[in-house]
Amino acid sequence: MRSLFATSIIFITIGACLYSIFQSEEAYNPELVLENNESYVLENTSNKLNPYVKSEFLPVLMYHHFEEEITDYPSMTVTPETFKNQLLALIEAGYETITTEQALQFYQKKHDGLPDKPVWITIDDGYLSNYEFAFPILKELNMNATIYVIASKMGKERLTIPHFTWDHAREMVQSGLIDIQSHTYDLHHREKKGLEAMLLREERDDQEEIDEQYYTRIFDDLQKSIDVIETEIGTKVFSFAYPFGAFNDVTEQIVQDVGFELVLLTGRRTSHITDNPLRINRLNVNDNVSGIELIERIETFKPSVFDEEI
């Protein structure tokens, strides 16, 4: 009887250990983070991520405009004070910014030389406020960022907001902290409010663009953006951010045909190393996100709460 009791105790103990191991592996198995190309919060009691899992992720932050007093476009605007606090929080949490070239290395799984906790700061549109407010702060903190410009709007206005000039762009690039990449040559708009983004098919008088016309219109614009930026700045253009995050099967083929290697969406989650580098998700950041909240959102993969179109 004692022998039977002892045997039962052994089996119960082994079973408990196996269950504990299974639960632990389940909590920290990086494969559980992705399902149908979506990421989910890893639940565990400490709300901390396993360092192995964490190293497989790249927070890609999406900024647009900076103002000392926010009046218009609150979903896409950050004050310089908030921006600096967000960057200081990243530094305090151990994050280091990376360049566009290093981001490419991440998705190519070439991790030599990359920081243990990388973060990629991206800024869309190329507004003058990027130069006036964001650049001095990035320079002060020695942090990198990639700015995606609408090449035809350099030195002009869009949404009543001025864009920086090519001289500004060259100055920022020469600092070694800023990369300039493509946000189209002139396709970041809609023909009319409520219509599809100009990067998608045009519909006029119930006539949809035929395939050849559509392909040519988009290809020519994106190629022109590359040519102009490379001529003005003198650096290679190999990354692209979709206006409004709008894309389809044809545009996905075109971005490859023109030679883009990294393509960004708007998105609402942290990017994973196994993600398609032509569909990189980003986290939109605005002035309502404190430094602490930004870190929490990054490290728990919380979706952005800002759904306004930008």
PDB file of C-alpha atoms in Angstrom:
ATOM      1  CA  MET A   1       0.000   0.000   0.000  1.00  0.00           C
ATOM      2  CA  ARG A   2       2.848   2.372   0.910  1.00  0.00           C
ATOM      3  CA  SER A   3       4.558   1.500  -2.377  1.00  0.00           C
ATOM      4  CA  LEU A   4       1.383   2.336  -4.329  1.00  0.00           C
ATOM      5  CA  PHE A   5       1.001   5.607  -2.441  1.00  0.00           C
ATOM      6  CA  ALA A   6       4.642   6.564  -3.098  1.00  0.00           C
ATOM      7  CA  THR A   7       4.277   5.728  -6.789  1.00  0.00           C
ATOM      8  CA  SER A   8       1.186   7.923  -7.014  1.00  0.00           C
ATOM      9  CA  ILE A   9       3.033  10.811  -5.393  1.00  0.00           C
ATOM     10  CA  ILE A  10       5.872  10.460  -7.916  1.00  0.00           C
ATOM     11  CA  PHE A  11       3.486  10.499 -10.881  1.00  0.00           C
ATOM     12  CA  ILE A  12       1.648  13.524  -9.472  1.00  0.00           C
ATOM     13  CA  THR A  13       4.935  15.388  -8.975  1.00  0.00           C
ATOM     14  CA  ILE A  14       6.145  14.575 -12.497  1.00  0.00           C
ATOM     15  CA  GLY A  15       2.810  15.676 -13.924  1.00  0.00           C
ATOM     16  CA  ALA A  16       2.949  18.967 -12.047  1.00  0.00           C
ATOM     17  CA  CYS A  17       6.468  19.625 -13.310  1.00  0.00           C
ATOM     18  CA  LEU A  18       5.508  18.866 -16.899  1.00  0.00           C
ATOM     19  CA  TYR A  19       2.483  21.133 -16.609  1.00  0.00           C
ATOM     20  CA  SER A  20       4.660  23.913 -15.186  1.00  0.00           C
ATOM     21  CA  ILE A  21       7.180  23.538 -18.031  1.00  0.00           C
ATOM     22  CA  PHE A  22       4.404  23.537 -20.627  1.00  0.00           C
ATOM     23  CA  GLN A  23       2.881  26.689 -19.152  1.00  0.00           C
ATOM     24  CA  SER A  24       6.258  28.402 -19.079  1.00  0.00           C
ATOM     25  CA  GLU A  25       7.027  27.501 -22.682  1.00  0.00           C
ATOM     26  CA  GLU A  26       3.591  28.617 -23.751  1.00  0.00           C
ATOM     27  CA  ALA A  27       4.040  31.991 -22.064  1.00  0.00           C
ATOM     28  CA  TYR A  28       7.366  32.668 -23.728  1.00  0.00           C
ATOM     29  CA  ASN A  29       7.065  30.905 -27.077  1.00  0.00           C
ATOM     30  CA  PRO A  30       7.557  33.615 -29.712  1.00  0.00           C
ATOM     31  CA  GLU A  31       5.451  31.675 -32.199  1.00  0.00           C
ATOM     32  CA  LEU A  32       2.410  32.423 -30.064  1.00  0.00           C
ATOM     33  CA  VAL A  33       2.842  36.121 -30.707  1.00  0.00           C
ATOM     34  CA  LEU A  34       1.986  35.806 -34.377  1.00  0.00           C
ATOM     35  CA  GLU A  35      -1.143  34.350 -35.890  1.00  0.00           C
ATOM     36  CA  ASN A  36      -2.404  35.348 -39.314  1.00  0.00           C
ATOM     37  CA  ASN A  37       0.266  38.059 -39.345  1.00  0.00           C
ATOM     38  CA  GLU A  38      -1.142  39.655 -36.182  1.00  0.00           C
ATOM     39  CA  SER A  39       0.546  40.058 -32.815  1.00  0.00           C
ATOM     40  CA  TYR A  40      -0.989  39.537 -29.424  1.00  0.00           C
ATOM     41  CA  VAL A  41      -0.133  40.502 -25.870  1.00  0.00           C
ATOM     42  CA  LEU A  42       1.956  37.890 -24.095  1.00  0.00           C
ATOM     43  CA  GLU A  43       0.229  37.368 -20.779  1.00  0.00           C
ATOM     44  CA  ASN A  44       2.289  36.587 -17.702  1.00  0.00           C
ATOM     45  CA  THR A  45       2.174  37.577 -14.081  1.00  0.00           C
ATOM     46  CA  SER A  46       4.987  40.127 -14.217  1.00  0.00           C
ATOM     47  CA  ASN A  47       3.786  41.727 -17.472  1.00  0.00           C
ATOM     48  CA  LYS A  48       7.415  41.577 -18.608  1.00  0.00           C
ATOM     49  CA  LEU A  49       8.587  39.953 -21.799  1.00  0.00           C
ATOM     50  CA  ASN A  50      11.178  37.229 -22.061  1.00  0.00           C
ATOM     51  CA  PRO A  51      14.362  38.914 -23.415  1.00  0.00           C
ATOM     52  CA  TYR A  52      14.566  36.264 -26.155  1.00  0.00           C
ATOM     53  CA  VAL A  53      11.089  37.123 -27.369  1.00  0.00           C
ATOM     54  CA  LYS A  54      11.680  40.851 -27.003  1.00  0.00           C
ATOM     55  CA  SER A  55      14.751  40.761 -29.218  1.00  0.00           C
ATOM     56  CA  GLU A  56      12.576  39.442 -32.030  1.00  0.00           C
ATOM     57  CA  PHE A  57      10.531  42.643 -32.079  1.00  0.00           C
ATOM     58  CA  LEU A  58      11.224  46.082 -33.480  1.00  0.00           C
ATOM     59  CA  PRO A  59       9.074  48.988 -32.281  1.00  0.00           C
ATOM     60  CA  VAL A  60       8.567  51.256 -35.298  1.00  0.00           C
ATOM     61  CA  LEU A  61       7.199  54.604 -34.134  1.00  0.00           C
ATOM     62  CA  MET A  62       5.274  56.861 -36.502  1.00  0.00           C
ATOM     63  CA  TYR A  63       5.326  60.640 -36.060  1.00  0.00           C
ATOM     64  CA  HIS A  64       4.162  63.430 -38.370  1.00  0.00           C
ATOM     65  CA  HIS A  65       3.977  67.011 -37.124  1.00  0.00           C
ATOM     66  CA  PHE A  66       5.295  68.992 -34.132  1.00  0.00           C
ATOM     67  CA  GLU A  67       3.841  72.170 -32.627  1.00  0.00           C
ATOM     68  CA  GLU A  68       4.357  74.065 -29.379  1.00  0.00           C
ATOM     69  CA  GLU A  69       0.592  74.551 -29.138  1.00  0.00           C
ATOM     70  CA  ILE A  70      -1.636  71.957 -30.795  1.00  0.00           C
ATOM     71  CA  THR A  71      -4.536  73.498 -32.660  1.00  0.00           C
ATOM     72  CA  ASP A  72      -5.233  71.279 -35.677  1.00  0.00           C
ATOM     73  CA  TYR A  73      -4.614  67.611 -36.460  1.00  0.00           C
ATOM     74  CA  PRO A  74      -4.265  66.338 -32.863  1.00  0.00           C
ATOM     75  CA  SER A  75      -3.975  62.707 -33.972  1.00  0.00           C
ATOM     76  CA  MET A  76      -0.748  63.479 -35.833  1.00  0.00           C
ATOM     77  CA  THR A  77       0.818  66.244 -33.735  1.00  0.00           C
ATOM     78  CA  VAL A  78       3.221  66.186 -30.780  1.00  0.00           C
ATOM     79  CA  THR A  79       4.600  69.096 -28.794  1.00  0.00           C
ATOM     80  CA  PRO A  80       8.400  69.351 -28.571  1.00  0.00           C
ATOM     81  CA  GLU A  81       8.186  68.877 -24.794  1.00  0.00           C
ATOM     82  CA  THR A  82       6.202  65.658 -25.102  1.00  0.00           C
ATOM     83  CA  PHE A  83       8.454  64.412 -27.912  1.00  0.00           C
ATOM     84  CA  LYS A  84      11.560  64.924 -25.775  1.00  0.00           C
ATOM     85  CA  ASN A  85       9.934  63.190 -22.799  1.00  0.00           C
ATOM     86  CA  GLN A  86       9.003  60.237 -25.017  1.00  0.00           C
ATOM     87  CA  LEU A  87      12.582  59.952 -26.279  1.00  0.00           C
ATOM     88  CA  LEU A  88      13.994  60.220 -22.753  1.00  0.00           C
ATOM     89  CA  ALA A  89      11.643  57.422 -21.682  1.00  0.00           C
ATOM     90  CA  LEU A  90      12.979  55.254 -24.521  1.00  0.00           C
ATOM     91  CA  ILE A  91      16.550  55.922 -23.374  1.00  0.00           C
ATOM     92  CA  GLU A  92      15.653  55.193 -19.749  1.00  0.00           C
ATOM     93  CA  ALA A  93      14.079  51.878 -20.797  1.00  0.00           C
ATOM     94  CA  GLY A  94      17.274  50.888 -22.623  1.00  0.00           C
ATOM     95  CA  TYR A  95      16.145  51.453 -26.205  1.00  0.00           C
ATOM     96  CA  GLU A  96      18.528  52.667 -28.890  1.00  0.00           C
ATOM     97  CA  THR A  97      17.424  54.177 -32.185  1.00  0.00           C
ATOM     98  CA  ILE A  98      18.488  52.617 -35.471  1.00  0.00           C
ATOM     99  CA  THR A  99      18.939  53.878 -39.021  1.00  0.00           C
ATOM    100  CA  THR A 100      16.972  52.772 -42.078  1.00  0.00           C
ATOM    101  CA  GLU A 101      19.922  50.605 -43.107  1.00  0.00           C
ATOM    102  CA  GLN A 102      19.943  48.927 -39.693  1.00  0.00           C
ATOM    103  CA  ALA A 103      16.189  48.329 -39.962  1.00  0.00           C
ATOM    104  CA  LEU A 104      16.860  46.486 -43.214  1.00  0.00           C
ATOM    105  CA  GLN A 105      19.471  44.385 -41.411  1.00  0.00           C
ATOM    106  CA  PHE A 106      16.872  43.523 -38.754  1.00  0.00           C
ATOM    107  CA  TYR A 107      14.418  42.099 -41.296  1.00  0.00           C
ATOM    108  CA  GLN A 108      17.252  40.330 -43.090  1.00  0.00           C
ATOM    109  CA  LYS A 109      18.077  38.732 -39.708  1.00  0.00           C
ATOM    110  CA  LYS A 110      21.576  40.226 -39.757  1.00  0.00           C
ATOM    111  CA  HIS A 111      21.772  41.271 -36.123  1.00  0.00           C
ATOM    112  CA  ASP A 112      25.499  41.952 -35.849  1.00  0.00           C
ATOM    113  CA  GLY A 113      25.975  45.540 -34.751  1.00  0.00           C
ATOM    114  CA  LEU A 114      22.322  46.096 -33.877  1.00  0.00           C
ATOM    115  CA  PRO A 115      21.440  47.236 -30.341  1.00  0.00           C
ATOM    116  CA  ASP A 116      19.855  44.753 -27.949  1.00  0.00           C
ATOM    117  CA  LYS A 117      16.700  46.888 -27.757  1.00  0.00           C
ATOM    118  CA  PRO A 118      16.294  48.678 -31.079  1.00  0.00           C
ATOM    119  CA  VAL A 119      13.613  51.248 -31.849  1.00  0.00           C
ATOM    120  CA  TRP A 120      13.029  52.812 -35.257  1.00  0.00           C
ATOM    121  CA  ILE A 121      11.687  56.370 -35.294  1.00  0.00           C
ATOM    122  CA  THR A 122       9.895  57.299 -38.517  1.00  0.00           C
ATOM    123  CA  ILE A 123       8.386  60.669 -39.411  1.00  0.00           C
ATOM    124  CA  ASP A 124       5.992  61.025 -42.350  1.00  0.00           C
ATOM    125  CA  ASP A 125       5.357  63.856 -44.825  1.00  0.00           C
ATOM    126  CA  GLY A 126       8.398  66.083 -44.279  1.00  0.00           C
ATOM    127  CA  TYR A 127       6.851  69.050 -42.487  1.00  0.00           C
ATOM    128  CA  LEU A 128       8.991  72.066 -41.581  1.00  0.00           C
ATOM    129  CA  SER A 129       8.292  71.302 -37.918  1.00  0.00           C
ATOM    130  CA  ASN A 130      10.435  68.170 -38.305  1.00  0.00           C
ATOM    131  CA  TYR A 131      13.406  70.453 -38.916  1.00  0.00           C
ATOM    132  CA  GLU A 132      12.445  73.209 -36.454  1.00  0.00           C
ATOM    133  CA  PHE A 133      11.419  71.064 -33.466  1.00  0.00           C
ATOM    134  CA  ALA A 134      12.172  67.352 -33.837  1.00  0.00           C
ATOM    135  CA  PHE A 135      15.643  67.578 -35.373  1.00  0.00           C
ATOM    136  CA  PRO A 136      17.199  69.730 -32.593  1.00  0.00           C
ATOM    137  CA  ILE A 137      15.885  67.308 -29.954  1.00  0.00           C
ATOM    138  CA  LEU A 138      17.125  64.264 -31.851  1.00  0.00           C
ATOM    139  CA  LYS A 139      20.506  65.994 -32.230  1.00  0.00           C
ATOM    140  CA  GLU A 140      20.647  66.853 -28.524  1.00  0.00           C
ATOM    141  CA  LEU A 141      19.944  63.233 -27.559  1.00  0.00           C
ATOM    142  CA  ASN A 142      22.021  61.756 -30.419  1.00  0.00           C
ATOM    143  CA  MET A 143      19.099  59.712 -31.754  1.00  0.00           C
ATOM    144  CA  ASN A 144      18.304  58.605 -35.302  1.00  0.00           C
ATOM    145  CA  ALA A 145      15.124  58.982 -37.340  1.00  0.00           C
ATOM    146  CA  THR A 146      13.924  58.343 -40.884  1.00  0.00           C
ATOM    147  CA  ILE A 147      11.812  61.038 -42.557  1.00  0.00           C
ATOM    148  CA  TYR A 148       9.524  60.003 -45.426  1.00  0.00           C
ATOM    149  CA  VAL A 149       9.021  63.009 -47.691  1.00  0.00           C
ATOM    150  CA  ILE A 150       6.488  63.853 -50.395  1.00  0.00           C
ATOM    151  CA  ALA A 151       9.131  64.909 -52.888  1.00  0.00           C
ATOM    152  CA  SER A 152       6.963  67.353 -54.850  1.00  0.00           C
ATOM    153  CA  LYS A 153       6.004  69.255 -51.674  1.00  0.00           C
ATOM    154  CA  MET A 154       9.489  70.185 -50.485  1.00  0.00           C
ATOM    155  CA  GLY A 155       9.439  73.852 -49.481  1.00  0.00           C
ATOM    156  CA  LYS A 156       5.675  74.063 -50.141  1.00  0.00           C
ATOM    157  CA  GLU A 157       2.497  73.651 -48.067  1.00  0.00           C
ATOM    158  CA  ARG A 158       0.123  70.731 -47.564  1.00  0.00           C
ATOM    159  CA  LEU A 159      -2.886  70.850 -45.209  1.00  0.00           C
ATOM    160  CA  THR A 160      -1.806  74.485 -44.580  1.00  0.00           C
ATOM    161  CA  ILE A 161       1.391  73.106 -43.006  1.00  0.00           C
ATOM    162  CA  PRO A 162       4.716  74.057 -44.627  1.00  0.00           C
ATOM    163  CA  HIS A 163       7.264  71.416 -45.606  1.00  0.00           C
ATOM    164  CA  PHE A 164      10.996  71.723 -45.087  1.00  0.00           C
ATOM    165  CA  THR A 165      13.256  72.475 -48.053  1.00  0.00           C
ATOM    166  CA  TRP A 166      15.932  70.400 -49.749  1.00  0.00           C
ATOM    167  CA  ASP A 167      18.549  72.527 -47.984  1.00  0.00           C
ATOM    168  CA  HIS A 168      16.990  71.581 -44.650  1.00  0.00           C
ATOM    169  CA  ALA A 169      16.981  67.931 -45.717  1.00  0.00           C
ATOM    170  CA  ARG A 170      20.652  68.022 -46.698  1.00  0.00           C
ATOM    171  CA  GLU A 171      21.593  69.613 -43.375  1.00  0.00           C
ATOM    172  CA  MET A 172      19.757  66.939 -41.418  1.00  0.00           C
ATOM    173  CA  VAL A 173      21.250  64.098 -43.458  1.00  0.00           C
ATOM    174  CA  GLN A 174      24.760  65.519 -43.041  1.00  0.00           C
ATOM    175  CA  SER A 175      24.330  65.265 -39.271  1.00  0.00           C
ATOM    176  CA  GLY A 176      24.402  61.473 -39.635  1.00  0.00           C
ATOM    177  CA  LEU A 177      21.191  61.169 -37.618  1.00  0.00           C
ATOM    178  CA  ILE A 178      18.505  61.554 -40.297  1.00  0.00           C
ATOM    179  CA  ASP A 179      17.676  59.482 -43.374  1.00  0.00           C
ATOM    180  CA  ILE A 180      15.369  60.776 -46.129  1.00  0.00           C
ATOM    181  CA  GLN A 181      13.143  58.211 -47.845  1.00  0.00           C
ATOM    182  CA  SER A 182      10.034  58.215 -50.080  1.00  0.00           C
ATOM    183  CA  HIS A 183       6.399  58.994 -49.306  1.00  0.00           C
ATOM    184  CA  THR A 184       5.607  59.278 -53.077  1.00  0.00           C
ATOM    185  CA  TYR A 185       6.440  62.129 -55.419  1.00  0.00           C
ATOM    186  CA  ASP A 186       2.913  63.534 -55.548  1.00  0.00           C
ATOM    187  CA  LEU A 187       0.352  60.884 -54.559  1.00  0.00           C
ATOM    188  CA  HIS A 188      -0.356  61.737 -50.931  1.00  0.00           C
ATOM    189  CA  HIS A 189      -3.884  63.049 -51.409  1.00  0.00           C
ATOM    190  CA  ARG A 190      -7.368  62.163 -52.570  1.00  0.00           C
ATOM    191  CA  GLU A 191      -9.081  63.560 -55.642  1.00  0.00           C
ATOM    192  CA  LYS A 192     -12.072  64.361 -53.429  1.00  0.00           C
ATOM    193  CA  LYS A 193     -12.901  63.740 -49.796  1.00  0.00           C
ATOM    194  CA  GLY A 194     -14.288  60.254 -49.375  1.00  0.00           C
ATOM    195  CA  LEU A 195     -12.628  58.857 -52.489  1.00  0.00           C
ATOM    196  CA  GLU A 196      -9.859  56.299 -52.541  1.00  0.00           C
ATOM    197  CA  ALA A 197      -6.272  57.416 -51.939  1.00  0.00           C
ATOM    198  CA  MET A 198      -4.541  58.467 -55.155  1.00  0.00           C
ATOM    199  CA  LEU A 199      -2.177  55.525 -54.735  1.00  0.00           C
ATOM    200  CA  LEU A 200      -5.158  53.268 -55.459  1.00  0.00           C
ATOM    201  CA  ARG A 201      -7.203  53.130 -58.651  1.00  0.00           C
ATOM    202  CA  GLU A 202      -8.900  56.275 -59.869  1.00  0.00           C
ATOM    203  CA  GLU A 203     -12.588  56.231 -60.718  1.00  0.00           C
ATOM    204  CA  ARG A 204     -13.945  59.033 -62.874  1.00  0.00           C
ATOM    205  CA  ASP A 205     -17.292  59.056 -64.689  1.00  0.00           C
ATOM    206  CA  ASP A 206     -17.786  55.421 -63.732  1.00  0.00           C
ATOM    207  CA  GLN A 207     -14.632  54.535 -65.643  1.00  0.00           C
ATOM    208  CA  GLU A 208     -11.967  52.751 -63.639  1.00  0.00           C
ATOM    209  CA  GLU A 209      -8.341  52.992 -64.722  1.00  0.00           C
ATOM    210  CA  ILE A 210      -7.304  50.044 -66.823  1.00  0.00           C
ATOM    211  CA  ASP A 211      -4.449  47.928 -65.474  1.00  0.00           C
ATOM    212  CA  GLU A 212      -1.727  49.347 -67.696  1.00  0.00           C
ATOM    213  CA  GLN A 213      -2.672  52.961 -66.998  1.00  0.00           C
ATOM    214  CA  TYR A 214      -2.831  52.332 -63.271  1.00  0.00           C
ATOM    215  CA  TYR A 215       0.496  50.495 -63.120  1.00  0.00           C
ATOM    216  CA  THR A 216       2.236  53.194 -65.162  1.00  0.00           C
ATOM    217  CA  ARG A 217       0.816  56.077 -63.096  1.00  0.00           C
ATOM    218  CA  ILE A 218       1.987  54.597 -59.790  1.00  0.00           C
ATOM    219  CA  PHE A 219       5.306  53.247 -61.057  1.00  0.00           C
ATOM    220  CA  ASP A 220       6.261  56.554 -62.660  1.00  0.00           C
ATOM    221  CA  ASP A 221       5.451  58.532 -59.517  1.00  0.00           C
ATOM    222  CA  LEU A 222       7.408  56.255 -57.185  1.00  0.00           C
ATOM    223  CA  GLN A 223      10.372  56.090 -59.570  1.00  0.00           C
ATOM    224  CA  LYS A 224      10.349  59.892 -59.825  1.00  0.00           C
ATOM    225  CA  SER A 225      10.373  60.176 -56.031  1.00  0.00           C
ATOM    226  CA  ILE A 226      13.465  57.964 -55.893  1.00  0.00           C
ATOM    227  CA  ASP A 227      15.236  59.865 -58.667  1.00  0.00           C
ATOM    228  CA  VAL A 228      14.526  63.293 -57.183  1.00  0.00           C
ATOM    229  CA  ILE A 229      15.497  62.392 -53.614  1.00  0.00           C
ATOM    230  CA  GLU A 230      18.689  60.646 -54.674  1.00  0.00           C
ATOM    231  CA  THR A 231      19.630  63.611 -56.886  1.00  0.00           C
ATOM    232  CA  GLU A 232      18.934  66.190 -54.178  1.00  0.00           C
ATOM    233  CA  ILE A 233      20.319  64.296 -51.179  1.00  0.00           C
ATOM    234  CA  GLY A 234      22.894  61.960 -52.705  1.00  0.00           C
ATOM    235  CA  THR A 235      21.913  58.905 -50.639  1.00  0.00           C
ATOM    236  CA  LYS A 236      20.189  55.686 -51.672  1.00  0.00           C
ATOM    237  CA  VAL A 237      16.393  55.531 -51.466  1.00  0.00           C
ATOM    238  CA  PHE A 238      15.235  52.003 -50.663  1.00  0.00           C
ATOM    239  CA  SER A 239      12.335  52.511 -48.250  1.00  0.00           C
ATOM    240  CA  PHE A 240       8.772  53.736 -48.787  1.00  0.00           C
ATOM    241  CA  ALA A 241       5.800  54.630 -46.585  1.00  0.00           C
ATOM    242  CA  TYR A 242       2.295  54.183 -48.032  1.00  0.00           C
ATOM    243  CA  PRO A 243       0.166  57.366 -47.824  1.00  0.00           C
ATOM    244  CA  PHE A 244      -2.806  56.627 -45.557  1.00  0.00           C
ATOM    245  CA  GLY A 245      -1.432  53.071 -45.291  1.00  0.00           C
ATOM    246  CA  ALA A 246      -3.357  52.335 -48.514  1.00  0.00           C
ATOM    247  CA  PHE A 247      -2.129  49.506 -50.734  1.00  0.00           C
ATOM    248  CA  ASN A 248      -3.323  46.624 -52.900  1.00  0.00           C
ATOM    249  CA  ASP A 249      -1.855  43.721 -54.862  1.00  0.00           C
ATOM    250  CA  VAL A 250      -0.747  45.971 -57.713  1.00  0.00           C
ATOM    251  CA  THR A 251       1.020  48.513 -55.511  1.00  0.00           C
ATOM    252  CA  GLU A 252       2.769  45.674 -53.685  1.00  0.00           C
ATOM    253  CA  GLN A 253       4.181  44.524 -57.012  1.00  0.00           C
ATOM    254  CA  ILE A 254       5.133  48.055 -58.020  1.00  0.00           C
ATOM    255  CA  VAL A 255       7.077  48.814 -54.825  1.00  0.00           C
ATOM    256  CA  GLN A 256       9.165  45.718 -55.528  1.00  0.00           C
ATOM    257  CA  ASP A 257       9.594  46.612 -59.205  1.00  0.00           C
ATOM    258  CA  VAL A 258      10.981  50.065 -58.372  1.00  0.00           C
ATOM    259  CA  GLY A 259      13.363  48.506 -55.860  1.00  0.00           C
ATOM    260  CA  PHE A 260      11.989  49.336 -52.417  1.00  0.00           C
ATOM    261  CA  GLU A 261      13.233  46.894 -49.774  1.00  0.00           C
ATOM    262  CA  LEU A 262      11.388  48.261 -46.733  1.00  0.00           C
ATOM    263  CA  VAL A 263       7.763  49.395 -47.020  1.00  0.00           C
ATOM    264  CA  LEU A 264       5.816  50.844 -44.105  1.00  0.00           C
ATOM    265  CA  LEU A 265       2.110  50.788 -43.303  1.00  0.00           C
ATOM    266  CA  THR A 266       0.345  52.933 -40.750  1.00  0.00           C
ATOM    267  CA  GLY A 267      -0.534  49.922 -38.591  1.00  0.00           C
ATOM    268  CA  ARG A 268      -1.201  49.650 -34.885  1.00  0.00           C
ATOM    269  CA  ARG A 269       1.254  47.124 -33.519  1.00  0.00           C
ATOM    270  CA  THR A 270       4.912  46.407 -32.941  1.00  0.00           C
ATOM    271  CA  SER A 271       6.719  44.763 -35.848  1.00  0.00           C
ATOM    272  CA  HIS A 272       8.118  41.230 -35.597  1.00  0.00           C
ATOM    273  CA  ILE A 273      11.258  39.880 -37.241  1.00  0.00           C
ATOM    274  CA  THR A 274       9.186  37.375 -39.247  1.00  0.00           C
ATOM    275  CA  ASP A 275       6.967  40.115 -40.707  1.00  0.00           C
ATOM    276  CA  ASN A 276       7.023  40.830 -44.412  1.00  0.00           C
ATOM    277  CA  PRO A 277       9.493  43.757 -44.848  1.00  0.00           C
ATOM    278  CA  LEU A 278       7.139  45.113 -47.507  1.00  0.00           C
ATOM    279  CA  ARG A 279       4.336  45.358 -44.911  1.00  0.00           C
ATOM    280  CA  ILE A 280       5.897  46.843 -41.790  1.00  0.00           C
ATOM    281  CA  ASN A 281       3.472  47.872 -39.056  1.00  0.00           C
ATOM    282  CA  ARG A 282       4.007  50.992 -36.990  1.00  0.00           C
ATOM    283  CA  LEU A 283       2.686  52.557 -33.786  1.00  0.00           C
ATOM    284  CA  ASN A 284       1.219  56.030 -34.240  1.00  0.00           C
ATOM    285  CA  VAL A 285       2.395  58.428 -31.532  1.00  0.00           C
ATOM    286  CA  ASN A 286       0.800  61.742 -30.626  1.00  0.00           C
ATOM    287  CA  ASP A 287       0.773  64.176 -27.724  1.00  0.00           C
ATOM    288  CA  ASN A 288      -1.628  62.131 -25.591  1.00  0.00           C
ATOM    289  CA  VAL A 289       1.003  59.440 -25.073  1.00  0.00           C
ATOM    290  CA  SER A 290       3.317  60.018 -22.126  1.00  0.00           C
ATOM    291  CA  GLY A 291       6.797  58.532 -22.043  1.00  0.00           C
ATOM    292  CA  ILE A 292       5.712  55.820 -19.618  1.00  0.00           C
ATOM    293  CA  GLU A 293       2.634  54.984 -21.698  1.00  0.00           C
ATOM    294  CA  LEU A 294       4.780  54.757 -24.823  1.00  0.00           C
ATOM    295  CA  ILE A 295       7.043  52.179 -23.195  1.00  0.00           C
ATOM    296  CA  GLU A 296       4.047  50.210 -21.927  1.00  0.00           C
ATOM    297  CA  ARG A 297       2.474  50.227 -25.367  1.00  0.00           C
ATOM    298  CA  ILE A 298       5.700  49.046 -26.988  1.00  0.00           C
ATOM    299  CA  GLU A 299       6.398  46.297 -24.486  1.00  0.00           C
ATOM    300  CA  THR A 300       2.900  44.881 -24.292  1.00  0.00           C
ATOM    301  CA  PHE A 301       2.108  45.371 -27.968  1.00  0.00           C
ATOM    302  CA  LYS A 302      -0.962  47.415 -27.137  1.00  0.00           C
ATOM    303  CA  PRO A 303      -2.711  48.743 -30.253  1.00  0.00           C
ATOM    304  CA  SER A 304      -2.836  52.459 -30.830  1.00  0.00           C
ATOM    305  CA  VAL A 305      -6.081  54.128 -29.796  1.00  0.00           C
ATOM    306  CA  PHE A 306      -5.800  56.776 -32.475  1.00  0.00           C
ATOM    307  CA  ASP A 307      -7.746  55.731 -35.537  1.00  0.00           C
ATOM    308  CA  GLU A 308      -8.016  59.058 -37.346  1.00  0.00           C
ATOM    309  CA  GLU A 309      -6.787  59.013 -40.902  1.00  0.00           C
ATOM    310  CA  ILE A 310      -3.358  60.580 -41.310  1.00  0.00           C
TER     311      ILE A 310
END
